Every structure is written in structure tokens, then in C-alpha cells.
mmCIF file of C-alpha atoms in Angstrom:
data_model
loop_
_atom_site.group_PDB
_atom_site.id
_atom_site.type_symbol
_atom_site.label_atom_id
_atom_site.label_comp_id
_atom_site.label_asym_id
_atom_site.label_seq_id
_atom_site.Cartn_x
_atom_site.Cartn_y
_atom_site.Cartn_z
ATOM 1 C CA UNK A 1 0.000 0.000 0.000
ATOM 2 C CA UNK A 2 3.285 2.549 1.101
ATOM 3 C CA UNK A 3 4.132 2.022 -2.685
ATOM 4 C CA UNK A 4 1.051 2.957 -4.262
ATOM 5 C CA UNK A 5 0.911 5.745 -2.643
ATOM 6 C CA UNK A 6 4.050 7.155 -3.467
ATOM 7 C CA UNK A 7 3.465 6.335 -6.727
ATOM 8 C CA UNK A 8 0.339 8.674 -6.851
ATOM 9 C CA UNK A 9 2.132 11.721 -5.344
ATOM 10 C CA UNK A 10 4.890 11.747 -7.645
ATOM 11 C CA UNK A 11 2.010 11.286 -10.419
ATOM 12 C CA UNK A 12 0.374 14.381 -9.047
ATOM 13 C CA UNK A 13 3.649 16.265 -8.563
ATOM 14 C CA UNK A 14 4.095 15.573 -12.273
ATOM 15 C CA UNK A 15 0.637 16.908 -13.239
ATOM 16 C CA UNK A 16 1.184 20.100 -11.218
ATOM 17 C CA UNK A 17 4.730 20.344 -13.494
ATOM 18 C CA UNK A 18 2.742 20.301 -16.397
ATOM 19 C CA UNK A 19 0.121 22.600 -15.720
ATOM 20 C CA UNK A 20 2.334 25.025 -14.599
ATOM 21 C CA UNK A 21 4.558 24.841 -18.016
ATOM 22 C CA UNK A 22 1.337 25.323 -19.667
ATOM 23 C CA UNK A 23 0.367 28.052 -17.653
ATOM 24 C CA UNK A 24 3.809 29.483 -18.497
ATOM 25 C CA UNK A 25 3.329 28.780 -22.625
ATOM 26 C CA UNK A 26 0.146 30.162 -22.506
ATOM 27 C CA UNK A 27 1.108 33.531 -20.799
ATOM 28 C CA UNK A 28 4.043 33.691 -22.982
ATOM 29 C CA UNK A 29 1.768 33.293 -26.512
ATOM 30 C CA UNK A 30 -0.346 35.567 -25.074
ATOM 31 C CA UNK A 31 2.210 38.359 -24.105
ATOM 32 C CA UNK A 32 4.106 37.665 -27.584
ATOM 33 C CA UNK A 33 0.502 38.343 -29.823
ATOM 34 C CA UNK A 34 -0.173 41.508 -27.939
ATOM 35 C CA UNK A 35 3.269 42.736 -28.590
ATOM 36 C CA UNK A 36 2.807 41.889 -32.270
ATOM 37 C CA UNK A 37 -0.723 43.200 -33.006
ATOM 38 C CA UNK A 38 0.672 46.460 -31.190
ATOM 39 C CA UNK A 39 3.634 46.693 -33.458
ATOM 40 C CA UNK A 40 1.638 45.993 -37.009
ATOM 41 C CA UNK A 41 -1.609 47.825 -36.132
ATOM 42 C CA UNK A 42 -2.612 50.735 -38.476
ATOM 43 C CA UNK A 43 -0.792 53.673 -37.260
ATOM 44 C CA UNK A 44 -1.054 57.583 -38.176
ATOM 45 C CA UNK A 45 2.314 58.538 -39.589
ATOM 46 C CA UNK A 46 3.145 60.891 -36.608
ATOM 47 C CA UNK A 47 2.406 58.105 -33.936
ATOM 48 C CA UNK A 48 4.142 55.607 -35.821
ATOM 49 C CA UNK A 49 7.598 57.514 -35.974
ATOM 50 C CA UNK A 50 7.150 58.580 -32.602
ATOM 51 C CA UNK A 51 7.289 54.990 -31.230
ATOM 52 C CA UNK A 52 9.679 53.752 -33.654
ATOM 53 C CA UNK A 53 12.006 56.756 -32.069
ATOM 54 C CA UNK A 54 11.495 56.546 -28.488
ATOM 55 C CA UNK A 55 12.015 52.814 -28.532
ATOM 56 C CA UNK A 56 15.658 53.455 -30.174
ATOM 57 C CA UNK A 57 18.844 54.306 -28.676
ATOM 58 C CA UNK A 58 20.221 58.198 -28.765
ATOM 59 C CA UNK A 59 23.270 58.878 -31.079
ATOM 60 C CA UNK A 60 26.677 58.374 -28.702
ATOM 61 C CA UNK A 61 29.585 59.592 -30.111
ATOM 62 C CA UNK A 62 32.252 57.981 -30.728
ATOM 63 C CA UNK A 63 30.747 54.897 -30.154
ATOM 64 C CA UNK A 64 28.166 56.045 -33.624
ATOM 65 C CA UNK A 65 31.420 57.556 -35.626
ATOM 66 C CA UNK A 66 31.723 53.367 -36.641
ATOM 67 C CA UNK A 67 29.560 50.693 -38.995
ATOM 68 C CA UNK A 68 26.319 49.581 -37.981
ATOM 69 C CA UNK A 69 24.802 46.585 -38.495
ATOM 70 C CA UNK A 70 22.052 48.138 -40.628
ATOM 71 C CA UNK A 71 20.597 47.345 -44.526
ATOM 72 C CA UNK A 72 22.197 51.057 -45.698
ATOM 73 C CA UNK A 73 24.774 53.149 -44.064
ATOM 74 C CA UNK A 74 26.835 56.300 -45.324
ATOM 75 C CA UNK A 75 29.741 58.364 -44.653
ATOM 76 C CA UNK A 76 29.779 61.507 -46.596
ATOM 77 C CA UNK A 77 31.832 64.704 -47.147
ATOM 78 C CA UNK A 78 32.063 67.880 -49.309
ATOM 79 C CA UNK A 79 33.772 71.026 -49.521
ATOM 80 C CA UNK A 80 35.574 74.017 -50.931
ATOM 81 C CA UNK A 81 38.842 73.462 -51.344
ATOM 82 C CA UNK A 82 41.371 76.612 -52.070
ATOM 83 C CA UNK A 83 44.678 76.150 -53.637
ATOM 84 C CA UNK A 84 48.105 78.141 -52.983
ATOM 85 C CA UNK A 85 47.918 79.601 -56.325
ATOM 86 C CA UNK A 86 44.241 80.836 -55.600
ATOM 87 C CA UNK A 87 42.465 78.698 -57.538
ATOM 88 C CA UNK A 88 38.964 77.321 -56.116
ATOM 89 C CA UNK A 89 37.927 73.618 -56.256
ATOM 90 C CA UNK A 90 35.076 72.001 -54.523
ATOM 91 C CA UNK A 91 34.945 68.164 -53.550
ATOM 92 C CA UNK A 92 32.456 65.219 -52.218
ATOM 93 C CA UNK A 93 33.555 61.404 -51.309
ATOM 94 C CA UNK A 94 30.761 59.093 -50.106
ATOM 95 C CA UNK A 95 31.656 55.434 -48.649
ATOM 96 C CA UNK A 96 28.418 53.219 -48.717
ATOM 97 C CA UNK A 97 27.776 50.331 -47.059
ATOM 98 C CA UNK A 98 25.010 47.962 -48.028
ATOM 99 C CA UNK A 99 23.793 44.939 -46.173
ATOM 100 C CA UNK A 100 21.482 43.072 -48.218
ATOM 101 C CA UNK A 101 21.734 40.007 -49.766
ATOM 102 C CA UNK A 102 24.878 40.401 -49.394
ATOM 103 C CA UNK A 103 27.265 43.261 -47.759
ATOM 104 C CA UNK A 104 29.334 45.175 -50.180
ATOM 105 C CA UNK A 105 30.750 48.466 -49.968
ATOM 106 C CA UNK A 106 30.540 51.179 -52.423
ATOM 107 C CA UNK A 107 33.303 54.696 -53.006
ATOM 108 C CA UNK A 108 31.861 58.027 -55.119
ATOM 109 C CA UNK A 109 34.122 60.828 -55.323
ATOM 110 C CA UNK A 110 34.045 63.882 -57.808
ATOM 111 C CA UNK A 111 36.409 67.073 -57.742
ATOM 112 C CA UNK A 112 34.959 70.212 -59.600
ATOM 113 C CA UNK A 113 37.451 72.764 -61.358
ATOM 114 C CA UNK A 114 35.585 76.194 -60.482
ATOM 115 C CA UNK A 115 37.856 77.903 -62.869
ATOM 116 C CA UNK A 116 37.574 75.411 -66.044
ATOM 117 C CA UNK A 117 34.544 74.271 -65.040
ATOM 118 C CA UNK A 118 34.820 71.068 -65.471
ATOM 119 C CA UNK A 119 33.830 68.545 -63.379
ATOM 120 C CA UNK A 120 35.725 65.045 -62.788
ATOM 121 C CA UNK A 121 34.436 61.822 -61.038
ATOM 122 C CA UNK A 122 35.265 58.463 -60.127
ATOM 123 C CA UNK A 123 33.734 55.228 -58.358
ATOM 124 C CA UNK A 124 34.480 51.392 -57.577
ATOM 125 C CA UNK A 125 32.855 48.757 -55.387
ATOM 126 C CA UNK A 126 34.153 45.643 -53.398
ATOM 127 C CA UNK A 127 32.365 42.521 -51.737
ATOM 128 C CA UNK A 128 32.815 42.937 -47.728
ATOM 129 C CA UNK A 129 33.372 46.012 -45.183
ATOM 130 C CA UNK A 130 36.372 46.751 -45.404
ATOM 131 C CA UNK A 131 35.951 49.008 -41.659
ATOM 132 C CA UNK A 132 35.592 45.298 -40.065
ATOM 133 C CA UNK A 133 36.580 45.401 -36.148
ATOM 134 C CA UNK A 134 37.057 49.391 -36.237
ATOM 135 C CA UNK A 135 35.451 50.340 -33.032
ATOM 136 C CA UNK A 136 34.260 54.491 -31.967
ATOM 137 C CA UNK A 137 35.711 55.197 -35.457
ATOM 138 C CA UNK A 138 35.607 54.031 -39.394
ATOM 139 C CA UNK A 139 38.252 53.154 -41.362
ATOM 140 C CA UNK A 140 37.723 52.020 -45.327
ATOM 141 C CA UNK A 141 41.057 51.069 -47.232
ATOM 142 C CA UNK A 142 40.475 50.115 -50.849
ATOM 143 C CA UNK A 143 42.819 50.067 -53.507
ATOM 144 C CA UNK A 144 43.717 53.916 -54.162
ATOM 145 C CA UNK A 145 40.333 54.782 -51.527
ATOM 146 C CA UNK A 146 40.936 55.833 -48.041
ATOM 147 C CA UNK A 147 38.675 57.579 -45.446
ATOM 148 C CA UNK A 148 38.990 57.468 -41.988
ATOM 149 C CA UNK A 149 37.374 59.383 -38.974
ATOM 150 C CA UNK A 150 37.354 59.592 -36.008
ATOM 151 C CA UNK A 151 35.453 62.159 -33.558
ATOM 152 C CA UNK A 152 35.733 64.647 -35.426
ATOM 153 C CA UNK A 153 39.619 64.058 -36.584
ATOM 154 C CA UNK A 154 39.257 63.133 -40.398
ATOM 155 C CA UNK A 155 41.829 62.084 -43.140
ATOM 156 C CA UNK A 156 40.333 61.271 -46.553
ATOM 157 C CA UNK A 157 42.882 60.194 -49.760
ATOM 158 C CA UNK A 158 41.657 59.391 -53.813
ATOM 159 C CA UNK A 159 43.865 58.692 -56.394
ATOM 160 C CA UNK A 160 42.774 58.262 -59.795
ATOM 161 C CA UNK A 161 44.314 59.508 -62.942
ATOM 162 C CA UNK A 162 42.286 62.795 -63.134
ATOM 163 C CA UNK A 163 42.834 63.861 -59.743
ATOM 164 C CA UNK A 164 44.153 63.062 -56.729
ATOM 165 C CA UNK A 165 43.834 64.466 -52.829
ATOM 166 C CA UNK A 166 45.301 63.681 -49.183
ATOM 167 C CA UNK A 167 42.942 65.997 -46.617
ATOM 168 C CA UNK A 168 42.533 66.447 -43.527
ATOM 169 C CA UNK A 169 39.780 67.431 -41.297
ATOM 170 C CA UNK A 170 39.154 68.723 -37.781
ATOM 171 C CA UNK A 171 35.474 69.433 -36.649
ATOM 172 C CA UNK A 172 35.036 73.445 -36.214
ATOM 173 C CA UNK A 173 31.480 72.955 -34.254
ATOM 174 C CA UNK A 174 29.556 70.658 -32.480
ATOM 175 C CA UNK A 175 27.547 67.971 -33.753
ATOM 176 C CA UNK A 176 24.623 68.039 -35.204
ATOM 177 C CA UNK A 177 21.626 65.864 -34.461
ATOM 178 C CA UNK A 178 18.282 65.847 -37.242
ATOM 179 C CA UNK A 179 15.236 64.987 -36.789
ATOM 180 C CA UNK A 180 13.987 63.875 -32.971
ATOM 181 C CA UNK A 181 17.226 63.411 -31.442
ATOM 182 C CA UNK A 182 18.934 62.451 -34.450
ATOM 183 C CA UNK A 183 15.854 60.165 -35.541
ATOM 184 C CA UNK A 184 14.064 60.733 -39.165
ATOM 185 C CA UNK A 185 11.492 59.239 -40.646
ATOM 186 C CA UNK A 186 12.065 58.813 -44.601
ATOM 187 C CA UNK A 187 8.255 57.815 -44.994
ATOM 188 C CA UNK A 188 7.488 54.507 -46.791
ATOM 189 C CA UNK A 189 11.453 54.308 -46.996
ATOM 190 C CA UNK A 190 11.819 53.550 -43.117
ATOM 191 C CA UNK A 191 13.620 55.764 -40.232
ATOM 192 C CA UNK A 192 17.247 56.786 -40.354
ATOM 193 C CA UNK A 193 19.731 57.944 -37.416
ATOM 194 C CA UNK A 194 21.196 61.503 -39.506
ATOM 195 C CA UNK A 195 23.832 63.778 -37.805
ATOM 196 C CA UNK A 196 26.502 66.203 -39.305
ATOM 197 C CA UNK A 197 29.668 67.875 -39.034
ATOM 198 C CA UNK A 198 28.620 70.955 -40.580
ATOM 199 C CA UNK A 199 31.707 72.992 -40.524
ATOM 200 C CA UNK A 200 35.595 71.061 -40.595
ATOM 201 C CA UNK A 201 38.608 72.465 -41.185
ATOM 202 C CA UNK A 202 40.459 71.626 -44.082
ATOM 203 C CA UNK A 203 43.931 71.315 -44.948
ATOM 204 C CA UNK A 204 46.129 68.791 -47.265
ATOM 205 C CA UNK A 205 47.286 68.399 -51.167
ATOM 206 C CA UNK A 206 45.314 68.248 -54.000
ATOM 207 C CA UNK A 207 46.848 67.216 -58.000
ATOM 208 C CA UNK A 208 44.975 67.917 -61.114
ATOM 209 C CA UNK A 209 46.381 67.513 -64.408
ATOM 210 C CA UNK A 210 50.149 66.379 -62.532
ATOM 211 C CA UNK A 211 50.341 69.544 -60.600
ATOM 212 C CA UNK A 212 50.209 69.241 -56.889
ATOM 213 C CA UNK A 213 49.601 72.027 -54.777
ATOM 214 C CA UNK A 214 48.685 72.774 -50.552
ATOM 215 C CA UNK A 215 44.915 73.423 -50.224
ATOM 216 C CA UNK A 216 42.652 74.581 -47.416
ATOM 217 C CA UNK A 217 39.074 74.849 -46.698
ATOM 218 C CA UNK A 218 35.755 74.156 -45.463
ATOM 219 C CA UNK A 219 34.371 70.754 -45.152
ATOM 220 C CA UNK A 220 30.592 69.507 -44.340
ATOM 221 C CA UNK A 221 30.716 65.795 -43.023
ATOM 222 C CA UNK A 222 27.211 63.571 -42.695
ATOM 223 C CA UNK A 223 26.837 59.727 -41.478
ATOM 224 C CA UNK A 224 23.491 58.316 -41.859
ATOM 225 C CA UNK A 225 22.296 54.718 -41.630
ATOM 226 C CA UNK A 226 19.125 52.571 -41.104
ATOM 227 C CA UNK A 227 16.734 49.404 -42.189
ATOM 228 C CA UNK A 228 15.747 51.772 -44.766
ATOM 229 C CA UNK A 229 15.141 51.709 -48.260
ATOM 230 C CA UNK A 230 16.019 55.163 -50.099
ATOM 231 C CA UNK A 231 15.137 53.623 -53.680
ATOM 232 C CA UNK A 232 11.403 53.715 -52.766
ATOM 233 C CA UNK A 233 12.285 57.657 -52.495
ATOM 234 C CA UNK A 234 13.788 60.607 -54.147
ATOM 235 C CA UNK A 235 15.537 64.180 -53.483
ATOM 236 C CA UNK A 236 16.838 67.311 -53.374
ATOM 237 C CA UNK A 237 19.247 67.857 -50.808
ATOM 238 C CA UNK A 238 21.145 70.998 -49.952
ATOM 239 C CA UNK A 239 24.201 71.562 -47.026
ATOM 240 C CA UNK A 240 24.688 75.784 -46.785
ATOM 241 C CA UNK A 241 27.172 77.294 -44.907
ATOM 242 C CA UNK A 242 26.305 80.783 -44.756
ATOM 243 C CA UNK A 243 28.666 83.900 -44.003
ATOM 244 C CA UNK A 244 27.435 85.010 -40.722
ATOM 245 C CA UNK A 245 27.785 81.441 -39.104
ATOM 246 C CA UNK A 246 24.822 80.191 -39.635
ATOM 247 C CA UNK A 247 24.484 75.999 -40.982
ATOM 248 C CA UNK A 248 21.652 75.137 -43.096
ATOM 249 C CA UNK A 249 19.948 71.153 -44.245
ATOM 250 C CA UNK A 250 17.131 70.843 -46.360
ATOM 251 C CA UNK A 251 16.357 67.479 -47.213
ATOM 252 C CA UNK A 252 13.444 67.031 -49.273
ATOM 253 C CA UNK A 253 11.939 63.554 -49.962
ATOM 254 C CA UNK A 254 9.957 63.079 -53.063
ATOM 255 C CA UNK A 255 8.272 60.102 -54.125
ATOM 256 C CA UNK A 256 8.141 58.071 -57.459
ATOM 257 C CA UNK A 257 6.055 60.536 -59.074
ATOM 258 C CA UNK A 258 7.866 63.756 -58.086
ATOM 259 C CA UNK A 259 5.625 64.686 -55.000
ATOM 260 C CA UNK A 260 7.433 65.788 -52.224
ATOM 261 C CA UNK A 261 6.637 63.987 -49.159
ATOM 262 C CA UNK A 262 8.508 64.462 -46.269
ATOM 263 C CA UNK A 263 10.795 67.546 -45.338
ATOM 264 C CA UNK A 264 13.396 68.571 -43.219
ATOM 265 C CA UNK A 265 15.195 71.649 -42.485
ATOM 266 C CA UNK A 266 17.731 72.028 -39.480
ATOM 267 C CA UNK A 267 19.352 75.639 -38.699
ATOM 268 C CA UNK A 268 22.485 75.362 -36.519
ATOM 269 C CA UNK A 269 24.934 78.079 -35.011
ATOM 270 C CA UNK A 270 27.414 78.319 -32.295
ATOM 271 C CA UNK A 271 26.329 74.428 -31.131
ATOM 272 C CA UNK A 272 22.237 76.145 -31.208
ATOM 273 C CA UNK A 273 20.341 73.772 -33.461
ATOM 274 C CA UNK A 274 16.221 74.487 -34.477
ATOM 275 C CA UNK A 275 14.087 71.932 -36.588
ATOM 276 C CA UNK A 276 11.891 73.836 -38.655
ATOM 277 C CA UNK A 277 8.344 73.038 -39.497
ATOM 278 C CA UNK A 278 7.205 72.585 -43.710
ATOM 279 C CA UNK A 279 4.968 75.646 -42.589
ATOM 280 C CA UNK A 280 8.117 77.719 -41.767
ATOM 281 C CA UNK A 281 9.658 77.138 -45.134
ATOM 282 C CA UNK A 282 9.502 77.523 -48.505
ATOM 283 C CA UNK A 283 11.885 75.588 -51.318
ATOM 284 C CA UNK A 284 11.127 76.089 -55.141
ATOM 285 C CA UNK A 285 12.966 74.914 -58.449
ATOM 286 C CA UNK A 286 14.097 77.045 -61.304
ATOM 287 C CA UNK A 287 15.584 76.637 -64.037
ATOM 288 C CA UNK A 288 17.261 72.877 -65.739
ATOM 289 C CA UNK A 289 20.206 71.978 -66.859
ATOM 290 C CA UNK A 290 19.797 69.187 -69.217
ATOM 291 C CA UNK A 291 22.419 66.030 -69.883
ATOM 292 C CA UNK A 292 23.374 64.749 -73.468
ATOM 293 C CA UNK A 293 24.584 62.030 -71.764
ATOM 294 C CA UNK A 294 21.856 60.506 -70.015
ATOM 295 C CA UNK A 295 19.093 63.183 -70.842
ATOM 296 C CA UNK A 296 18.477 63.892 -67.619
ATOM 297 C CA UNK A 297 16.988 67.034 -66.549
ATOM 298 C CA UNK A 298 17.921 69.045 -63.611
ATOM 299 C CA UNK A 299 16.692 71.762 -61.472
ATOM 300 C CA UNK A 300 20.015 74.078 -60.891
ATOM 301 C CA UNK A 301 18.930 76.964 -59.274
ATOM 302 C CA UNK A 302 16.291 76.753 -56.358
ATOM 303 C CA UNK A 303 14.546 79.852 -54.056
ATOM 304 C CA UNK A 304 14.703 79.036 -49.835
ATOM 305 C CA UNK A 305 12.679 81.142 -48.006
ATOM 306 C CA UNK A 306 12.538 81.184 -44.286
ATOM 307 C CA UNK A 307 10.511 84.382 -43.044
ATOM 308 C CA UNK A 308 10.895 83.425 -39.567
ATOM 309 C CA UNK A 309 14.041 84.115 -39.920
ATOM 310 C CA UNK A 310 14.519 86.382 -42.310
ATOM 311 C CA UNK A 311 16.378 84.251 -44.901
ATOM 312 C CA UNK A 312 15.398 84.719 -48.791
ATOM 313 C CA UNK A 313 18.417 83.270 -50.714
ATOM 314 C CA UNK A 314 18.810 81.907 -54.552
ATOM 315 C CA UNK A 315 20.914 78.771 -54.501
ATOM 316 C CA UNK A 316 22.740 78.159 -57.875
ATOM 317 C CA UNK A 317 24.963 75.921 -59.124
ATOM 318 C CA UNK A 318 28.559 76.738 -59.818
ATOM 319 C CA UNK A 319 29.394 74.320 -62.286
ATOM 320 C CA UNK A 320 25.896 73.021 -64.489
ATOM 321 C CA UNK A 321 27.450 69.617 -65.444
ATOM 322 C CA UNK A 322 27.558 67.620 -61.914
ATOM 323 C CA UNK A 323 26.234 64.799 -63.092
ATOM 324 C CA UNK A 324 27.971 61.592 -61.371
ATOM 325 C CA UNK A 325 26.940 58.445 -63.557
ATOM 326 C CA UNK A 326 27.364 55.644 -61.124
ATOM 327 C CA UNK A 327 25.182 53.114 -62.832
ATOM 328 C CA UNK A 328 28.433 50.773 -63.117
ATOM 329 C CA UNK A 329 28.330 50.996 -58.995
ATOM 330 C CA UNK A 330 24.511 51.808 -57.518
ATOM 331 C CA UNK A 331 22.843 51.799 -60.923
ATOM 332 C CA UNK A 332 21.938 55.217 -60.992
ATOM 333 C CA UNK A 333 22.559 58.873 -61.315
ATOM 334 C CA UNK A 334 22.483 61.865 -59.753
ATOM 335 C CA UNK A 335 23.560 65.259 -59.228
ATOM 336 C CA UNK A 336 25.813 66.758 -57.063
ATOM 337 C CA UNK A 337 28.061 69.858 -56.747
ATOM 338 C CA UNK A 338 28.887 73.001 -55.433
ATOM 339 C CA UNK A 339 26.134 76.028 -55.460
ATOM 340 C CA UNK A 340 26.707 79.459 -54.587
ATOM 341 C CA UNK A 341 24.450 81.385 -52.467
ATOM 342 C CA UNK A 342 23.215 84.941 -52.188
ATOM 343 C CA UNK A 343 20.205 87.002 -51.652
ATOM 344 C CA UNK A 344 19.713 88.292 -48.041
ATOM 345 C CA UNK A 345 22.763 86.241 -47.054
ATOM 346 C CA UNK A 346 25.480 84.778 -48.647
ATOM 347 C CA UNK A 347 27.844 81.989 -48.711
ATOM 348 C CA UNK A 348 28.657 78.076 -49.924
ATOM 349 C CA UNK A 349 27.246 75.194 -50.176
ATOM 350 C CA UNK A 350 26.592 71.594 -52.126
ATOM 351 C CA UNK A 351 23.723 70.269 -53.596
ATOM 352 C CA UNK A 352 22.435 66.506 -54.371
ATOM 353 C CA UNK A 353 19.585 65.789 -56.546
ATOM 354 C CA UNK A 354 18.476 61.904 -56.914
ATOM 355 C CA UNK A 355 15.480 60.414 -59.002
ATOM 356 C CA UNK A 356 15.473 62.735 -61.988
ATOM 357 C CA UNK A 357 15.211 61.193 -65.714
ATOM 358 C CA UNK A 358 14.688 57.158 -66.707
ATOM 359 C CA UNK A 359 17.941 56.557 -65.905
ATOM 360 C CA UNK A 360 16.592 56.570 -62.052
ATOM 361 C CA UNK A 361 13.220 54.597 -62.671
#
């Protein structure tokens, strides 16, 4: 009889196991559905990138200076470069890094002769990251491509046989943050982290045409990544350094059929940022310049108006033929050069325009 009996307790200890494993499965399903009906309900745009960016880390620096393991991420730079002699050149080098499929990293670079007007560019692409186990920094080494940063302490080198440059860069102000604390929403694209160097110092060599000569300048340095997709998108983007020490981004999304959907405008000074509202701005096209090459057509000049602050510029471009074909690279083409700037202030700046002609479609 003793046997049976301790046979049925352990049977009933047993039973009490299970039910309380299914107790625990049950909560668990339950908690997990809840969590993923609340993540895929319908949301209004506003409410959606407001959860999306509270949930997510702030930007740390210099921790966010490196690779992230994100589907895009870029590192980009331009400037105005000035040469002993006094002649003016203006530069941008972009590293990409894509993690699809598979990861592969992309290099753009152009270099525009303000003088000849003439504008040179150059591109390649490798499998891998080449920045692999670079920690609070980035460093890409490919072939005749070098760019490395590091809080603020920059070198950039590109050798090709139209021009070559060794630069570099120490951050003049302090960073910049877009967005909600460095948080964007790029629509149906996804979110993005987005911050900027907007004024470096520049100093180095730069060789056109097998003459070298010491340059200096003014660089503008951006790093943005994210699971986003920027080829649902298009747009005009615009970094302006103006004369009395005010920074200026406009980034304006568009989508496939040339609508702009989503804006953004940050005004920095003195380590003072302000995110504008699409109310407090206005941003309108001019005239084209059209390529023989792809038969693209671009809008070169553009009109920024900010009453609220008492801004009314025209932004032009300096040299009309920007046009960087990287279809062997990205598969597409774009714009992108220097623009001049005047009207009720002046000073310098670069433009990018992306998604304009079939080449982009």
C-alpha cells in the first residue's frame, strides 16, 4: 500500500509540473501576440515615428562615428577646397555600405574645377566592409580609396588619374543631431539615425592635371544609416554654410512621381540647433540643366525662403554639369556639386539631386 501511494504523489507532482509549463506557454503566446498586433496595427504617420524613435537608442559619439549593423549606411563629405595659387575647387567622397543580400561596400568621389569648369568623377565597389573590427571610429582602405574618422579628426585620400587628394579634417562645431534626437522618418522608406559635421577644417594636397599644390578649406561631413530603403524615395538635398555662421539642411523627400513627401530643415549656429516646421519654409525649383549624356533634366537653381528668420536666398549651381553616372556601382545617377548662395545672405554650399530622368526609374 506505502508504494502505491508514493506512486500517486509523484504522479500528481508531475501533473502540477505540467500545468504550470502550460500556464507558463500560454502567458508567454499571449504576451508575444499583444506585442505583435501592437507593433503591425494601423498607425497615423506621426504616432508611428514617434514609437519607432522613443524605442531606439540616442546617437553616442564615438561609439556612432563606426559601422552599424544596418541594410544602408553612409559616410559623406564635401567642400571648398582653395589652392596656394588661388584657384577654387570644390569636392564630395561618399563610402556606402550595403547589407542586403549580401554586404558590399561602395566609393563616389568627384572634384569640380571652379575655374575650367569642369567637373571630374570616379567610383568602384568591393564585396565585404572593409571598416571590419574598427570600433568608436571608421576606417575604409580600398585600392587607391581611403577615409577614416574619427570624432571629429578626419583624413580622406583618392587617387585616380584625373585627380588626386590627401585631406585632412578637424570638426570646427559641435555635432549636429536631425530629426527627434537624431531620428528621421524617410516615410514609406523607413527611419534613419542623420547627424553632421557641418563645418571642418580643411587642410592637405590636391593634384589635377600632374600639378600638386597645398589646399585649405571648409568641409561639411554627414553619417546616416538605417533598415531603410532610399530607392522607394527621391531628393533634393542641400548643405549651406552661410557667411554670418549660420548651418543650413534641407532634405526634401519626393516620391516616385515627383511629389514631395517628407521635409526637413535644421538651422544650426554656435552648437544652437532648431528643426523647422514645412509651414516655416519655402523651397522652389528654377531653371534645368539638361544632360546629353543621359538626358536627364535638372533643377540648378532653387529659391529658400525662411521668413521666420529672415532668410530669402537663390541657390545656384557653380558648375551646371555635376552629373555623377554611377550606374556601373549603384545603378543610378544623380547630381551633385557646389552652389553658390546669395540674396539676403550669402555663402557656400553643395547640392544633391536623386530620381530625376529614366535613368533613375
Amino acid at each position: 500500500m506505502k508504494t502505491k501511494v508514493r506512486v500517486k504523489k509523484k504522479y500528481k507532482k508531475k501533473s502540477k509540473n505540467y500545468i504550470m509549463i502550460l500556464v507558463v506557454v500560454i502567458f508567454t503566446l499571449a504576451v508575444s501576440s499583444w506585442a505583435f498586433y501592437e507593433l503591425t496595427k494601423p498607425k497615423v504617420a506621426t504616432q508611428w515615428f514617434d514609437s519607432r524613435a522613443k524605442a531606439k537608442q540616442n546617437i553616442i559619439l564615438p561609439r556612432d562615428d563606426g559601422y552599424h549593423a544596418n541594410t544602408m549606411e553612409w559616410w559623406y563629405y564635401n567642400g571648398r577646397l582653395i589652392t596656394e595659387s588661388g584657384k577654387e575647387y570644390s569636392f564630395h567622397f561618399t563610402t556606402f555600405l550595403v547589407n542586403n543580400l549580401m554586404t558590399h561596400t561602395v566609393f563616389h568621389s568627384s572634384l569640380g574645377d571652379h575655374t575650367k569648369k569642369r567637373h571630374y568623377t570616379d567610383q568602384s565597389r568591393t564585396a565585404g566592409n572593409p571598416s571590419v573590427g574598427v570600433k568608436n571610429s571608421f576606417l575604409f582602405k580600398y585600392q587607391n580609396w581611403f577615409m577614416h574618422g574619427e570624432n571629429g579628426h578626419d583624413q580622406l585620400k583618392v587617387a585616380n588619374d584625373q585627380f588626386a587628394f590627401d585631406l585632412q579634417l578637424e570638426d570646427l562645431e559641435p555635432v549636429v543631431n536631425h530629426g527627434v534626437d537624431g531620428i528621421i522618418s524617410l516615410d514609406i522608406a523607413g527611419d534613419s539615425y542623420y547627424y553632421s559635421r557641418t563645418r571642418m577644417n580643411v587642410t592637405g594636397t590636391l593634384e589635377v592635371a600632374g600639378i600638386k599644390e597645398h589646399v585649405t578649406g571648409i568641409s561639411w561631413f554627414d553619417h546616416q544609416w538605417g533598415d531603410f530603403l532610399p530607392a522607394k524615395l527621391s531628393w533634393d538635398w542641400f548643405s549651406l554654410q552661410l557667411d554670418n555662421g549660420v548651418d543650413l539642411m534641407i532634405y526634401q523627400m519626393r516620391d516616385k512621381q515627383g511629389n514631395p513627401v517628407r521635409y526637413f530643415v535644421t538651422v544650426a549656429k554656435n552648437g544652437t540647433t532648431e528643426i523647422l516646421d514645412q509651414a516655416e519654409f519655402t523651397l522652389t525649383p528654377g531653371r534645368e540643366w539638361h544632360s546629353k549624356k543621359t538626358g536627364n533634366s535638372y533643377p540648378i537653381f532653387w529659391k529658400l525662403k525662411i521668413p521666420g528668420k529672415k532668410i530669402d536666398l537663390n541657390i545656384s549651381s557653380i558648375i551646371n554639369d555635376s552629373e555623377v553616372d554611377a550606374r556601373l556601382t549603384t545603378y543610378l545617377t544623380y547630381w551633385e556639386g557646389a552652389v553658390n548662395v546669395e540674396g539676403s545672405h550669402t555663402g557656400q554650399g553643395f547640392m544633391e539631386l536623386q530620381g530625376y530622368g529614366s535613368a533613375n526609374k
